[in-house]
Each structure stands twice: as structure tokens, then as C-alpha cells.
Tab-separated table of C-alpha atoms in Angstrom:
chain	number	residue	atom	x	y	z
A	1	GLU	CA	32.781	14.515	-71.886
A	2	ARG	CA	30.648	11.668	-70.648
A	3	VAL	CA	27.339	9.816	-71.870
A	4	GLU	CA	24.146	10.994	-70.538
A	5	LEU	CA	21.552	8.808	-72.092
A	6	LEU	CA	21.666	5.739	-74.681
A	7	VAL	CA	18.507	5.270	-76.873
A	8	GLY	CA	17.477	3.011	-79.084
A	9	LEU	CA	18.025	-0.279	-76.757
A	10	GLN	CA	14.871	-1.635	-75.835
A	11	GLU	CA	11.182	0.095	-75.348
A	12	PHE	CA	9.041	-0.645	-72.303
A	13	TRP	CA	5.226	0.867	-72.845
A	14	VAL	CA	2.890	1.489	-70.500
A	15	PRO	CA	0.616	3.511	-72.805
A	16	PRO	CA	-0.580	7.047	-71.845
A	17	LYS	CA	-4.372	7.531	-72.065
A	18	GLY	CA	-5.646	9.654	-74.675
A	19	ALA	CA	-8.403	11.628	-75.590
A	20	LYS	CA	-12.169	10.272	-74.817
A	21	THR	CA	-15.074	9.330	-77.433
A	22	ALA	CA	-18.876	8.989	-76.950
A	23	PRO	CA	-21.884	8.237	-79.551
A	24	ILE	CA	-23.290	11.250	-80.666
A	25	GLY	CA	-25.955	12.460	-78.083
A	26	GLU	CA	-26.155	13.021	-74.058
A	27	VAL	CA	-25.483	9.444	-72.550
A	28	PRO	CA	-24.189	7.942	-69.615
A	29	VAL	CA	-20.191	6.933	-69.693
A	30	GLY	CA	-17.552	5.782	-67.329
A	31	ALA	CA	-17.253	3.134	-64.758
A	32	ARG	CA	-19.744	5.805	-62.250
A	33	GLY	CA	-22.570	6.274	-64.708
A	34	LEU	CA	-20.888	9.977	-65.154
A	35	LYS	CA	-22.794	12.078	-67.034
A	36	ASN	CA	-21.696	13.756	-70.494
A	37	SER	CA	-23.642	16.581	-70.771
A	38	VAL	CA	-23.980	18.080	-73.993
A	39	GLN	CA	-26.876	20.503	-73.507
A	40	ALA	CA	-24.550	23.774	-74.921
A	41	GLY	CA	-24.228	21.965	-78.022
A	42	TYR	CA	-21.506	20.086	-80.158
A	43	VAL	CA	-18.225	22.008	-81.018
A	44	ILE	CA	-16.785	22.059	-85.031
A	45	PRO	CA	-14.260	24.150	-86.432
A	46	ASP	CA	-16.315	27.420	-86.705
A	47	THR	CA	-17.278	26.919	-83.168
A	48	VAL	CA	-13.437	26.840	-82.727
A	49	ARG	CA	-13.418	30.699	-84.709
A	50	ARG	CA	-16.144	32.209	-82.604
A	51	LEU	CA	-15.269	31.707	-79.224
A	52	TYR	CA	-11.428	32.875	-80.094
A	53	ASP	CA	-12.362	35.562	-83.056
A	54	VAL	CA	-10.243	33.549	-85.518
A	55	SER	CA	-11.375	34.717	-89.135
A	56	LYS	CA	-12.167	32.149	-91.685
A	57	ASP	CA	-10.083	33.371	-94.355
A	58	ASP	CA	-10.035	31.974	-98.311
A	59	PRO	CA	-7.252	29.362	-97.599
A	60	ASN	CA	-5.212	31.560	-100.150
A	61	ASP	CA	-4.566	34.182	-98.377
A	62	VAL	CA	-3.051	32.181	-95.249
A	63	SER	CA	0.604	32.083	-95.698
A	64	ARG	CA	2.273	28.508	-96.883
A	65	LYS	CA	5.660	29.656	-95.406
A	66	SER	CA	3.917	28.857	-91.892
A	67	SER	CA	3.475	25.213	-90.857
A	68	VAL	CA	1.954	23.238	-88.073
A	69	CYS	CA	2.715	19.567	-86.941
A	70	ALA	CA	0.565	16.693	-85.487
A	71	ALA	CA	3.361	14.825	-83.321
A	72	GLU	CA	1.963	11.154	-82.618
A	73	PHE	CA	3.689	8.559	-80.501
A	74	GLN	CA	3.333	5.097	-79.076
A	75	ASN	CA	3.584	3.813	-82.697
A	76	THR	CA	0.111	4.605	-83.399
A	77	ALA	CA	-2.058	3.940	-86.259
A	78	SER	CA	-2.185	6.811	-88.207
A	79	TYR	CA	-5.442	8.725	-89.330
A	80	SER	CA	-7.634	8.193	-92.562
A	81	PRO	CA	-7.175	10.742	-95.595
A	82	GLN	CA	-10.895	9.469	-96.343
A	83	ASP	CA	-12.179	10.213	-93.249
A	84	LEU	CA	-10.286	14.039	-93.336
A	85	ASN	CA	-12.326	14.414	-96.472
A	86	TYR	CA	-15.547	13.531	-95.190
A	87	PHE	CA	-14.934	15.748	-91.896
A	88	THR	CA	-14.196	18.802	-94.160
A	89	ARG	CA	-17.263	18.093	-95.877
A	90	GLU	CA	-19.583	17.623	-92.745
A	91	THR	CA	-17.993	20.568	-91.425
A	92	GLY	CA	-18.441	23.161	-94.196
A	93	GLU	CA	-14.370	23.359	-94.441
A	94	TYR	CA	-12.221	24.064	-97.518
A	95	LYS	CA	-10.541	20.782	-98.367
A	96	VAL	CA	-7.178	20.534	-96.139
A	97	HIS	CA	-3.582	19.348	-97.574
A	98	VAL	CA	-1.355	17.039	-95.620
A	99	ASP	CA	2.396	18.521	-97.061
A	100	LYS	CA	4.947	16.223	-95.288
A	101	ILE	CA	4.319	12.330	-93.400
A	102	ILE	CA	7.595	11.577	-91.243
A	103	GLY	CA	7.560	8.056	-89.698
A	104	PRO	CA	5.685	5.037	-90.155
A	105	PHE	CA	2.236	5.534	-91.398
A	106	VAL	CA	-1.055	3.290	-91.993
A	107	SER	CA	-4.026	4.686	-93.144
A	108	ALA	CA	-6.535	3.908	-91.321
A	109	SER	CA	-8.987	5.637	-88.880
A	110	SER	CA	-7.544	6.052	-85.176
A	111	MET	CA	-9.181	8.439	-83.038
A	112	GLU	CA	-5.700	10.345	-81.864
A	113	PRO	CA	-4.491	11.113	-84.927
A	114	GLN	CA	-7.708	12.147	-86.545
A	115	LEU	CA	-8.522	14.228	-84.065
A	116	ASP	CA	-5.063	16.103	-84.229
A	117	ILE	CA	-5.001	16.478	-87.969
A	118	ASP	CA	-9.089	17.432	-88.036
A	119	TYR	CA	-8.880	20.338	-85.995
A	120	ALA	CA	-5.068	22.011	-86.671
A	121	SER	CA	-5.351	21.378	-90.507
A	122	THR	CA	-8.704	23.056	-90.603
A	123	ILE	CA	-7.877	26.024	-88.370
A	124	ALA	CA	-4.334	26.481	-89.818
A	125	GLN	CA	-5.830	26.504	-92.852
A	126	ASN	CA	-3.099	27.159	-96.000
A	127	SER	CA	-0.444	26.505	-93.507
A	128	THR	CA	2.328	23.581	-94.450
A	129	TYR	CA	0.879	20.494	-92.485
A	130	PHE	CA	3.192	17.790	-91.129
A	131	TYR	CA	2.078	14.490	-90.025
A	132	TRP	CA	4.919	12.688	-87.478
A	133	THR	CA	4.749	9.445	-86.259
A	134	ALA	CA	7.596	9.356	-83.675
A	135	ARG	CA	10.272	7.101	-82.695
A	136	GLN	CA	9.640	5.941	-79.104
A	137	TRP	CA	8.907	8.499	-76.883
A	138	MET	CA	10.247	12.163	-75.862
A	139	MET	CA	13.763	11.887	-76.387
A	140	GLU	CA	13.813	10.112	-79.881
A	141	PHE	CA	11.166	12.234	-81.096
A	142	SER	CA	13.362	15.781	-79.824
A	143	ASN	CA	16.657	14.628	-81.457
A	144	ASP	CA	14.800	13.675	-84.975
A	145	LEU	CA	12.998	17.352	-84.610
A	146	PHE	CA	16.306	18.803	-84.125
A	147	ASN	CA	17.779	17.171	-86.396
A	148	TYR	CA	15.648	17.534	-89.288
A	149	GLY	CA	16.784	21.244	-89.362
A	150	THR	CA	15.446	24.078	-90.854
A	151	GLN	CA	12.613	22.091	-93.237
A	152	GLY	CA	11.192	20.947	-90.248
A	153	PRO	CA	7.514	21.828	-89.216
A	154	LYS	CA	7.338	25.473	-86.681
A	155	VAL	CA	4.733	24.678	-84.679
A	156	VAL	CA	4.396	21.179	-82.845
A	157	SER	CA	1.065	20.186	-81.374
A	158	MET	CA	1.872	17.050	-78.593
A	159	SER	CA	-1.492	15.525	-77.043
A	160	TRP	CA	0.361	12.989	-75.240
A	161	GLY	CA	1.917	12.567	-71.854
A	162	TRP	CA	3.019	11.052	-68.714
A	163	PRO	CA	4.066	12.060	-65.271
A	164	GLU	CA	7.530	13.381	-64.701
A	165	PRO	CA	8.316	11.139	-62.199
A	166	GLN	CA	7.190	8.264	-64.134
A	167	GLN	CA	9.215	9.119	-67.547
A	168	CYS	CA	11.156	6.019	-67.045
A	169	GLN	CA	7.979	3.713	-67.152
A	170	ILE	CA	7.349	4.262	-70.905
A	171	ALA	CA	10.971	5.808	-71.670
A	172	GLN	CA	14.591	4.329	-72.686
A	173	CYS	CA	15.954	5.858	-69.783
A	174	ASN	CA	18.649	2.775	-69.440
A	175	GLY	CA	20.027	3.160	-65.754
A	176	ILE	CA	18.993	7.186	-65.261
A	177	ALA	CA	16.289	8.568	-63.513
A	178	SER	CA	13.093	9.668	-64.607
A	179	SER	CA	14.412	13.289	-63.452
A	180	ALA	CA	17.686	13.184	-65.563
A	181	TYR	CA	15.345	11.857	-68.347
A	182	VAL	CA	13.303	14.986	-68.416
A	183	ARG	CA	16.166	17.323	-67.662
A	184	ARG	CA	18.159	15.973	-70.869
A	185	VAL	CA	15.163	15.788	-73.149
A	186	ASP	CA	14.722	19.561	-71.437
A	187	ALA	CA	17.964	20.490	-73.097
A	188	GLU	CA	16.813	19.574	-76.392
A	189	TRP	CA	13.551	21.358	-76.543
A	190	ASN	CA	15.528	24.545	-75.606
A	191	LYS	CA	17.734	24.047	-78.573
A	192	ILE	CA	14.648	23.461	-80.624
A	193	THR	CA	12.880	26.595	-79.715
A	194	ALA	CA	15.596	28.608	-79.947
A	195	THR	CA	15.557	27.488	-83.881
A	196	GLY	CA	12.456	29.085	-84.040
A	197	VAL	CA	10.247	26.062	-83.346
A	198	THR	CA	7.438	26.527	-81.565
A	199	LEU	CA	6.273	23.318	-78.521
A	200	VAL	CA	2.561	22.922	-77.763
A	201	ALA	CA	1.722	20.035	-75.320
A	202	SER	CA	-1.609	19.206	-73.728
A	203	SER	CA	-1.536	19.637	-69.873
A	204	GLY	CA	-3.531	16.155	-69.204
A	205	ASP	CA	-6.735	14.787	-69.044
A	206	GLN	CA	-7.302	13.390	-65.293
A	207	GLY	CA	-7.744	16.618	-63.680
A	208	ALA	CA	-4.909	17.675	-61.322
A	209	PRO	CA	-4.841	14.480	-59.860
A	210	GLY	CA	-3.224	13.160	-62.911
A	211	ASP	CA	-2.430	9.354	-64.177
A	212	THR	CA	-0.888	9.050	-60.872
A	213	TYR	CA	-3.568	9.652	-58.422
A	214	ALA	CA	-6.815	8.700	-60.857
A	215	SER	CA	-7.923	5.921	-58.784
A	216	ASP	CA	-8.049	7.427	-55.659
A	217	CYS	CA	-7.584	11.097	-56.125
A	218	SER	CA	-5.477	11.642	-52.899
A	219	ALA	CA	-2.673	13.579	-54.321
A	220	LEU	CA	-1.502	15.753	-56.855
A	221	SER	CA	0.232	14.642	-60.415
A	222	ASP	CA	2.221	16.392	-63.187
A	223	ILE	CA	2.753	15.487	-67.196
A	224	TYR	CA	5.584	15.541	-69.364
A	225	PRO	CA	6.011	17.423	-71.614
A	226	GLY	CA	3.259	19.579	-70.936
A	227	GLY	CA	4.574	20.887	-67.420
A	228	SER	CA	7.705	21.637	-69.541
A	229	PRO	CA	8.733	25.332	-69.501
A	230	TRP	CA	9.974	25.053	-73.185
A	231	VAL	CA	6.265	24.420	-74.569
A	232	LEU	CA	3.224	25.739	-74.319
A	233	SER	CA	0.623	23.925	-72.135
A	234	VAL	CA	-2.786	24.062	-73.173
A	235	GLY	CA	-5.479	23.033	-70.925
A	236	ALA	CA	-9.489	22.429	-71.742
A	237	THR	CA	-12.495	24.227	-71.152
A	238	MET	CA	-16.220	23.384	-71.822
A	239	LEU	CA	-19.157	25.450	-72.867
A	240	SER	CA	-21.755	26.299	-70.328
A	241	ASP	CA	-24.982	24.784	-69.758
A	242	ALA	CA	-26.162	27.454	-68.113
A	243	ALA	CA	-25.485	30.110	-70.795
A	244	PRO	CA	-27.239	31.947	-73.117
A	245	LYS	CA	-27.199	30.660	-76.420
A	246	VAL	CA	-26.374	33.686	-79.123
A	247	PRO	CA	-27.774	33.321	-82.519
A	248	PHE	CA	-25.123	32.915	-85.495
A	249	PRO	CA	-24.020	35.970	-86.755
A	250	PRO	CA	-26.014	37.430	-89.583
A	251	GLY	CA	-25.569	35.560	-93.026
A	252	TYR	CA	-23.806	33.054	-91.548
A	253	LEU	CA	-24.857	29.419	-93.447
A	254	PRO	CA	-24.197	26.456	-90.715
A	255	PRO	CA	-22.819	23.583	-92.588
A	256	LYS	CA	-24.165	20.018	-93.122
A	257	VAL	CA	-23.283	18.097	-89.463
A	258	CYS	CA	-25.299	21.363	-87.877
A	259	THR	CA	-28.490	20.390	-89.751
A	260	GLU	CA	-28.381	16.872	-88.144
A	261	LYS	CA	-26.417	17.341	-84.607
A	262	PRO	CA	-26.999	20.255	-82.651
A	263	CYS	CA	-23.693	22.395	-83.295
A	264	SER	CA	-23.344	25.538	-80.348
A	265	LYS	CA	-24.538	28.506	-80.235
A	266	VAL	CA	-23.076	29.320	-76.456
A	267	LEU	CA	-19.981	31.773	-75.977
A	268	HIS	CA	-19.537	31.061	-71.991
A	269	GLU	CA	-16.839	28.728	-71.217
A	270	VAL	CA	-15.540	26.593	-67.810
A	271	ALA	CA	-12.864	24.453	-66.995
A	272	CYS	CA	-13.755	21.624	-68.345
A	273	SER	CA	-14.669	18.831	-65.797
A	274	ILE	CA	-15.830	15.678	-64.972
A	275	PRO	CA	-18.658	14.826	-64.301
A	276	GLU	CA	-20.613	16.944	-67.238
A	277	ALA	CA	-17.462	16.176	-69.471
A	278	LEU	CA	-15.460	13.171	-70.226
A	279	ILE	CA	-12.503	14.423	-69.055
A	280	THR	CA	-11.188	17.115	-66.711
A	281	SER	CA	-8.539	19.173	-67.668
A	282	GLY	CA	-5.172	18.849	-65.982
A	283	GLY	CA	-3.284	21.580	-64.250
A	284	GLY	CA	-0.910	22.302	-61.439
A	285	PHE	CA	3.203	22.666	-60.604
A	286	SER	CA	5.802	20.696	-62.025
A	287	ALA	CA	7.692	17.802	-59.563
A	288	TYR	CA	10.546	19.177	-61.521
A	289	GLU	CA	11.204	21.952	-63.247
A	290	PRO	CA	11.947	25.261	-61.297
A	291	MET	CA	9.203	28.452	-61.897
A	292	PRO	CA	10.740	30.181	-65.260
A	293	ALA	CA	10.543	33.756	-64.651
A	294	TRP	CA	8.475	35.121	-67.424
A	295	GLN	CA	5.468	33.148	-65.268
A	296	LYS	CA	6.357	34.349	-61.998
A	297	LYS	CA	4.472	37.525	-61.583
A	298	ALA	CA	0.869	35.859	-62.886
A	299	VAL	CA	1.855	33.050	-60.794
A	300	HIS	CA	2.486	34.670	-57.857
A	301	ALA	CA	-0.376	36.928	-58.063
A	302	TYR	CA	-2.496	33.688	-57.941
A	303	LEU	CA	-0.848	31.839	-55.012
A	304	ASN	CA	-0.770	35.189	-53.174
A	305	ASP	CA	-4.822	35.583	-53.469
A	306	LYS	CA	-6.450	34.954	-50.201
A	307	SER	CA	-10.021	34.148	-52.101
A	308	VAL	CA	-8.658	30.891	-53.117
A	309	VAL	CA	-8.450	27.896	-51.574
A	310	PHE	CA	-5.551	25.683	-52.226
A	311	PRO	CA	-4.446	22.244	-51.511
A	312	PRO	CA	-2.379	21.290	-48.800
A	313	ALA	CA	0.889	22.922	-48.982
A	314	SER	CA	2.383	19.473	-48.791
A	315	MET	CA	0.926	18.393	-52.143
A	316	PHE	CA	2.985	20.538	-54.289
A	317	ASN	CA	5.770	22.819	-54.522
A	318	ALA	CA	4.588	26.540	-55.106
A	319	ARG	CA	8.189	27.297	-56.350
A	320	ASN	CA	7.939	25.169	-59.462
A	321	ARG	CA	6.536	25.322	-62.849
A	322	ALA	CA	3.051	25.768	-63.445
A	323	PHE	CA	0.396	24.762	-65.582
A	324	PRO	CA	-1.043	25.046	-67.883
A	325	ASP	CA	-0.487	28.370	-69.808
A	326	VAL	CA	-3.515	28.680	-71.250
A	327	ALA	CA	-6.659	26.434	-72.300
A	328	ALA	CA	-9.085	26.024	-75.414
A	329	ILE	CA	-12.064	24.192	-75.759
A	330	GLY	CA	-12.204	20.833	-75.359
A	331	HIS	CA	-15.563	19.235	-74.433
A	332	ALA	CA	-17.680	17.852	-76.855
A	333	ILE	CA	-15.715	18.017	-79.959
A	334	LEU	CA	-16.720	16.572	-83.318
A	335	ILE	CA	-14.323	14.203	-85.357
A	336	GLY	CA	-14.892	11.950	-88.416
A	337	ILE	CA	-14.162	8.169	-88.068
A	338	ASN	CA	-15.443	5.673	-90.471
A	339	GLN	CA	-17.256	8.230	-92.087
A	340	GLN	CA	-19.116	9.052	-89.091
A	341	MET	CA	-18.741	12.095	-86.555
A	342	ILE	CA	-18.558	10.880	-83.039
A	343	GLN	CA	-17.571	13.283	-79.840
A	344	VAL	CA	-14.145	13.739	-78.642
A	345	ASP	CA	-13.097	15.128	-75.287
A	346	GLY	CA	-9.674	16.098	-74.474
A	347	THR	CA	-6.777	18.669	-73.625
A	348	SER	CA	-5.918	16.807	-76.735
A	349	CYS	CA	-8.331	18.730	-78.765
A	350	SER	CA	-7.661	21.973	-76.979
A	351	ALA	CA	-3.573	21.526	-78.463
A	352	PRO	CA	-3.813	21.339	-82.059
A	353	GLU	CA	-6.533	24.513	-81.856
A	354	VAL	CA	-3.889	26.335	-80.345
A	355	ALA	CA	-0.625	25.315	-82.486
A	356	ALA	CA	-3.118	26.078	-85.388
A	357	MET	CA	-3.805	29.565	-83.854
A	358	ILE	CA	-0.097	30.078	-83.674
A	359	ALA	CA	0.326	28.741	-87.003
A	360	LEU	CA	-1.872	31.764	-88.501
A	361	ILE	CA	0.167	34.362	-86.511
A	362	ASN	CA	3.478	32.916	-88.072
A	363	GLY	CA	2.096	33.063	-91.598
A	364	ALA	CA	1.561	36.572	-91.259
A	365	ARG	CA	4.565	37.758	-89.861
A	366	ALA	CA	6.381	35.631	-92.418
A	367	ASP	CA	4.341	37.483	-94.899
A	368	LYS	CA	5.662	40.442	-93.491
A	369	GLY	CA	9.358	39.646	-93.169
A	370	LYS	CA	8.944	38.995	-90.033
A	371	SER	CA	10.660	35.919	-87.372
A	372	PHE	CA	8.272	33.015	-86.436
A	373	MET	CA	7.438	33.322	-82.690
A	374	GLY	CA	9.375	30.558	-81.370
A	375	PHE	CA	9.815	30.237	-77.868
A	376	ILE	CA	6.311	32.393	-77.386
A	377	ASN	CA	6.001	31.419	-73.412
A	378	PRO	CA	7.372	34.892	-72.344
A	379	PHE	CA	5.616	36.613	-74.853
A	380	VAL	CA	2.120	35.363	-73.989
A	381	TYR	CA	3.055	36.138	-70.318
A	382	ASP	CA	4.025	39.616	-71.334
A	383	VAL	CA	0.480	40.273	-73.573
A	384	PHE	CA	-1.292	39.258	-70.550
A	385	ASP	CA	0.915	41.625	-68.189
A	386	LYS	CA	-0.033	44.503	-70.659
A	387	ASP	CA	-3.291	43.721	-71.819
A	388	LYS	CA	-5.962	41.236	-70.322
A	389	THR	CA	-8.802	41.823	-72.912
A	390	ALA	CA	-6.228	39.727	-75.225
A	391	PHE	CA	-7.260	36.868	-72.960
A	392	LYS	CA	-11.040	35.109	-72.053
A	393	ASP	CA	-10.575	34.651	-68.259
A	394	ILE	CA	-12.185	31.102	-67.016
A	395	THR	CA	-12.985	31.790	-63.654
A	396	GLN	CA	-15.483	28.782	-63.297
A	397	GLY	CA	-14.812	25.681	-62.367
A	398	ASN	CA	-12.185	23.218	-60.743
A	399	ASN	CA	-9.742	20.044	-61.195
A	400	LYS	CA	-10.316	18.079	-58.215
A	401	CYS	CA	-12.080	14.958	-60.469
A	402	SER	CA	-10.260	11.957	-62.427
A	403	GLU	CA	-12.317	9.390	-64.423
A	404	GLY	CA	-12.156	7.182	-61.242
A	405	CYS	CA	-12.833	9.643	-58.247
A	406	CYS	CA	-13.142	12.965	-57.053
A	407	SER	CA	-10.775	14.936	-54.085
A	408	GLN	CA	-11.861	14.478	-50.924
A	409	THR	CA	-9.113	16.064	-49.483
A	410	GLY	CA	-8.620	19.216	-51.564
A	411	ALA	CA	-6.244	17.236	-53.945
A	412	GLY	CA	-6.855	20.107	-57.035
A	413	PHE	CA	-7.190	23.863	-57.997
A	414	GLU	CA	-9.872	26.216	-58.401
A	415	ALA	CA	-10.503	28.483	-61.228
A	416	THR	CA	-10.218	32.396	-60.618
A	417	ALA	CA	-9.781	35.586	-62.073
A	418	GLY	CA	-6.355	36.021	-63.624
A	419	TYR	CA	-3.851	32.864	-63.670
A	420	ASP	CA	-4.935	29.715	-62.181
A	421	ALA	CA	-3.894	26.261	-62.343
A	422	VAL	CA	-7.044	24.929	-64.528
A	423	THR	CA	-6.833	27.404	-67.455
A	424	GLY	CA	-3.641	29.423	-67.060
A	425	LEU	CA	-4.098	32.461	-68.283
A	426	GLY	CA	-7.169	31.678	-69.984
A	427	ALA	CA	-8.341	31.099	-73.661
A	428	PHE	CA	-7.315	33.603	-76.543
A	429	VAL	CA	-9.197	36.475	-78.037
A	430	PHE	CA	-7.073	35.628	-81.269
A	431	SER	CA	-7.434	39.010	-82.793
A	432	LYS	CA	-5.432	40.924	-80.389
A	433	ILE	CA	-2.719	38.451	-79.490
A	434	MET	CA	-2.179	38.496	-83.442
A	435	GLN	CA	-2.447	42.567	-82.975
A	436	HIS	CA	0.281	42.126	-80.348
A	437	ALA	CA	2.298	39.429	-82.103
A	438	MET	CA	2.385	41.537	-85.594
A	439	ALA	CA	3.683	44.447	-83.406
A	440	LEU	CA	7.032	42.617	-82.778
A	441	PRO	CA	9.845	43.096	-84.768
């Protein structure tokens, strides 16, 4: 036997960038005076449910056997219970509960944790909710999560990431290369998913150029853990300013916040991108991870589509894992901070939304005596292969822009019919995904 990696000896942090915020309203943001368009309206949990056909059940009808966890990193500050209660009141949600807090906790408003808890806990409703502040980075967290055993969460949302080749900038690699670090953490993710846990991660907020090339958009980057084959990678969409507004269903009473801010009635989604949004959804191909068998059919169909314009072949390895897998709304999201509502954009919004939906599926299966979904990626691609109506296909937009630039050299991907490296297979039509999941043994 040999020692592959020692952790806990030292720590070097280059803080990853998170979701972006803006005051309520349509205002210029960023150094380039980018426009943050909210013409289509703001998003609250009810908007998410309407977009993806998720019912708002009485919480008592949602199984407590299910669980969902928001994992936070970088010794980030924690969420504020007072702001969570404020958010549920303003948005007309049932009062939520946080059942288990793991790791250091400081009761204070911090944007990333507040966002995660506001949406994962409200959409997952009565599911058991974990809030986990991880020790350092992915190796430490994966070890702790595996060691927690059967009492741990069954769905984990990670709204954090950093380019694969630069993992050792922020992780305790202690002499090994970033490629070896990624391989070692993947071994832990593999073990964890085998125990019935579903891992969900954001695909990044700097478009296809990623954090590596966010300043000049001269090439493509990836992200980890969002590019790992063991996680369900989630990109971001935004509501189309050009789409018609569809009236709320009969009998729906908009919550308090919608009488003060224009809550969206738009149902048509496009890829989330600067300049209309504060971020551009990340996507592309991993630097290290080979393409898994379960996504080959969908991705090869994409790569062989002659109508799609791709970046120069030298910029990416088309034999490697493509990401994201799916997408969800990530622009003009309202959250509660310091007893007021603010706008947040990011795949950091999308990941907890999808994680919460999977928690609802787990709860429904558990009530029928069935197992949790666990490693969900093969199931998702199999459903796509058999039933395209189980997904909202996102066919407009691209991920060629970052905060600092828009590529002039083709460094980015375009959304198209079917799978694409901008929004993956598209967004869940939750009721149909639920039907397919319930048909499994």
C-alpha cells in the first residue's frame, strides 16, 4: 500500500467567485457597464415550481425520509435564520426547518449560504435539511461525507467550483498534481454515490472561458466538481425578455413580495448569459475526465450536428466528459438578506433548485418502500433517450462571455436542440421525471 494524499497539513486559498448580486431594479453592473435586464420579472420559489411543473404540496405530504444538504466551503459565513424566516414570509412559503448543522456555524447573513438555503429548503419542503460547512476543500469534504455514513444527507448541493487544472491553488495537494487530486476525490465521490447519495454541483458562472480565461476569453476552461462524472452538473437559464407573459393560474394569490416587485409570468427560458444577466452559465468539456458511457449517445449527437458551430478543435477535448448535464433558472432570483430582498444570479441558484427536486423524488420513492436515486446521471440520460418530453429543451443562447469579455475567437458553445455544452439536456419537466423515477424498482 502507499499514501496517495495527505490532507490537513497546510492551506492555501484563492477564493473562488460565487453568485452575483444586484439591487432590485434594472441597473448597470460591472466594470463594462453591463446591463442587468429584469424585464421578464423576478423569480421566487413559486416561479421555479411553475417553470418545472413542481406541485406545492402541503409540507406534511412530503416525506421526512428524504433529505437535502447545502454544502458550503472556504470557511464561509453561515446563513441567518431570521432572514430565512423573512424570505418565507415575503414569498408565501411554509415555514421551513433546518434539522442538522454540521461544521462551524455563525448566524449571519452571507449571500451564498442564504441563497442555497432559501431555495433548497422551500422547494424540498418537508424533507430533512442539512446545512454543512465543509473543512477546506473537496478532499476533506468527500472524506467527511463518506464517514458520516447512513445518517448523512441523500442529496448534496455544491454551489462551488474551480478549474480542474488549478485545484492545487486552493486545495492541500501536498506535492501531487491537480490531475491526481481530481482523480483521488473522484474515487471518494464514486464511493459516496454507491451508498445512495446524489451529488449535484454548479457548472460555473464565467461561461465557457471559465475562471482561467475570464479576463480575455482567449480559450476554454472547465470546473471541478461541476465537471466530475460523479456529480449531476447544473447550468443556468434566464427568462426571455421577448417571450409573452402568461397569466398566473386561476385562484393563485401572489405572495407579498410580488405586490412590491414584478414577479415573472414568463415561461420561456434561454441560456443565462451576460450582458442580460449578471453571469454566464459555464459549460464545456473536462480537461481530465474521460466521457462516461451514459452520456456518449447524447453528446456524440451534439458533436456530429453539422448545423452547430463549435470552438476550434484545439481548444477542447471532445472525448472527455461534457458538462453541464441539465439546467435550471439562475437569473433574477430573489433572496432575503438583512431583512430585505435582493437579486442574485448564478448556477449557484440552479444547483440547489435541482437538488431539491431530486429530494422530492427520493421522498416519494421512500414512501413506497423504494431506494433513493443515488447516482442519478445514467437515469437522467436514459430518460432523455426514451422521453424527450421530460425535459424543457433550451435552444437559444451561448456561453461565450465572461464577466470581463466576450470571445472573439469562438471560445464558447451554442445552445441547440438536444444536448449542448451550455444547458445540457435542458431543464426538468419535474412531473415526468417523477413518473420515470417512480417506475424504477
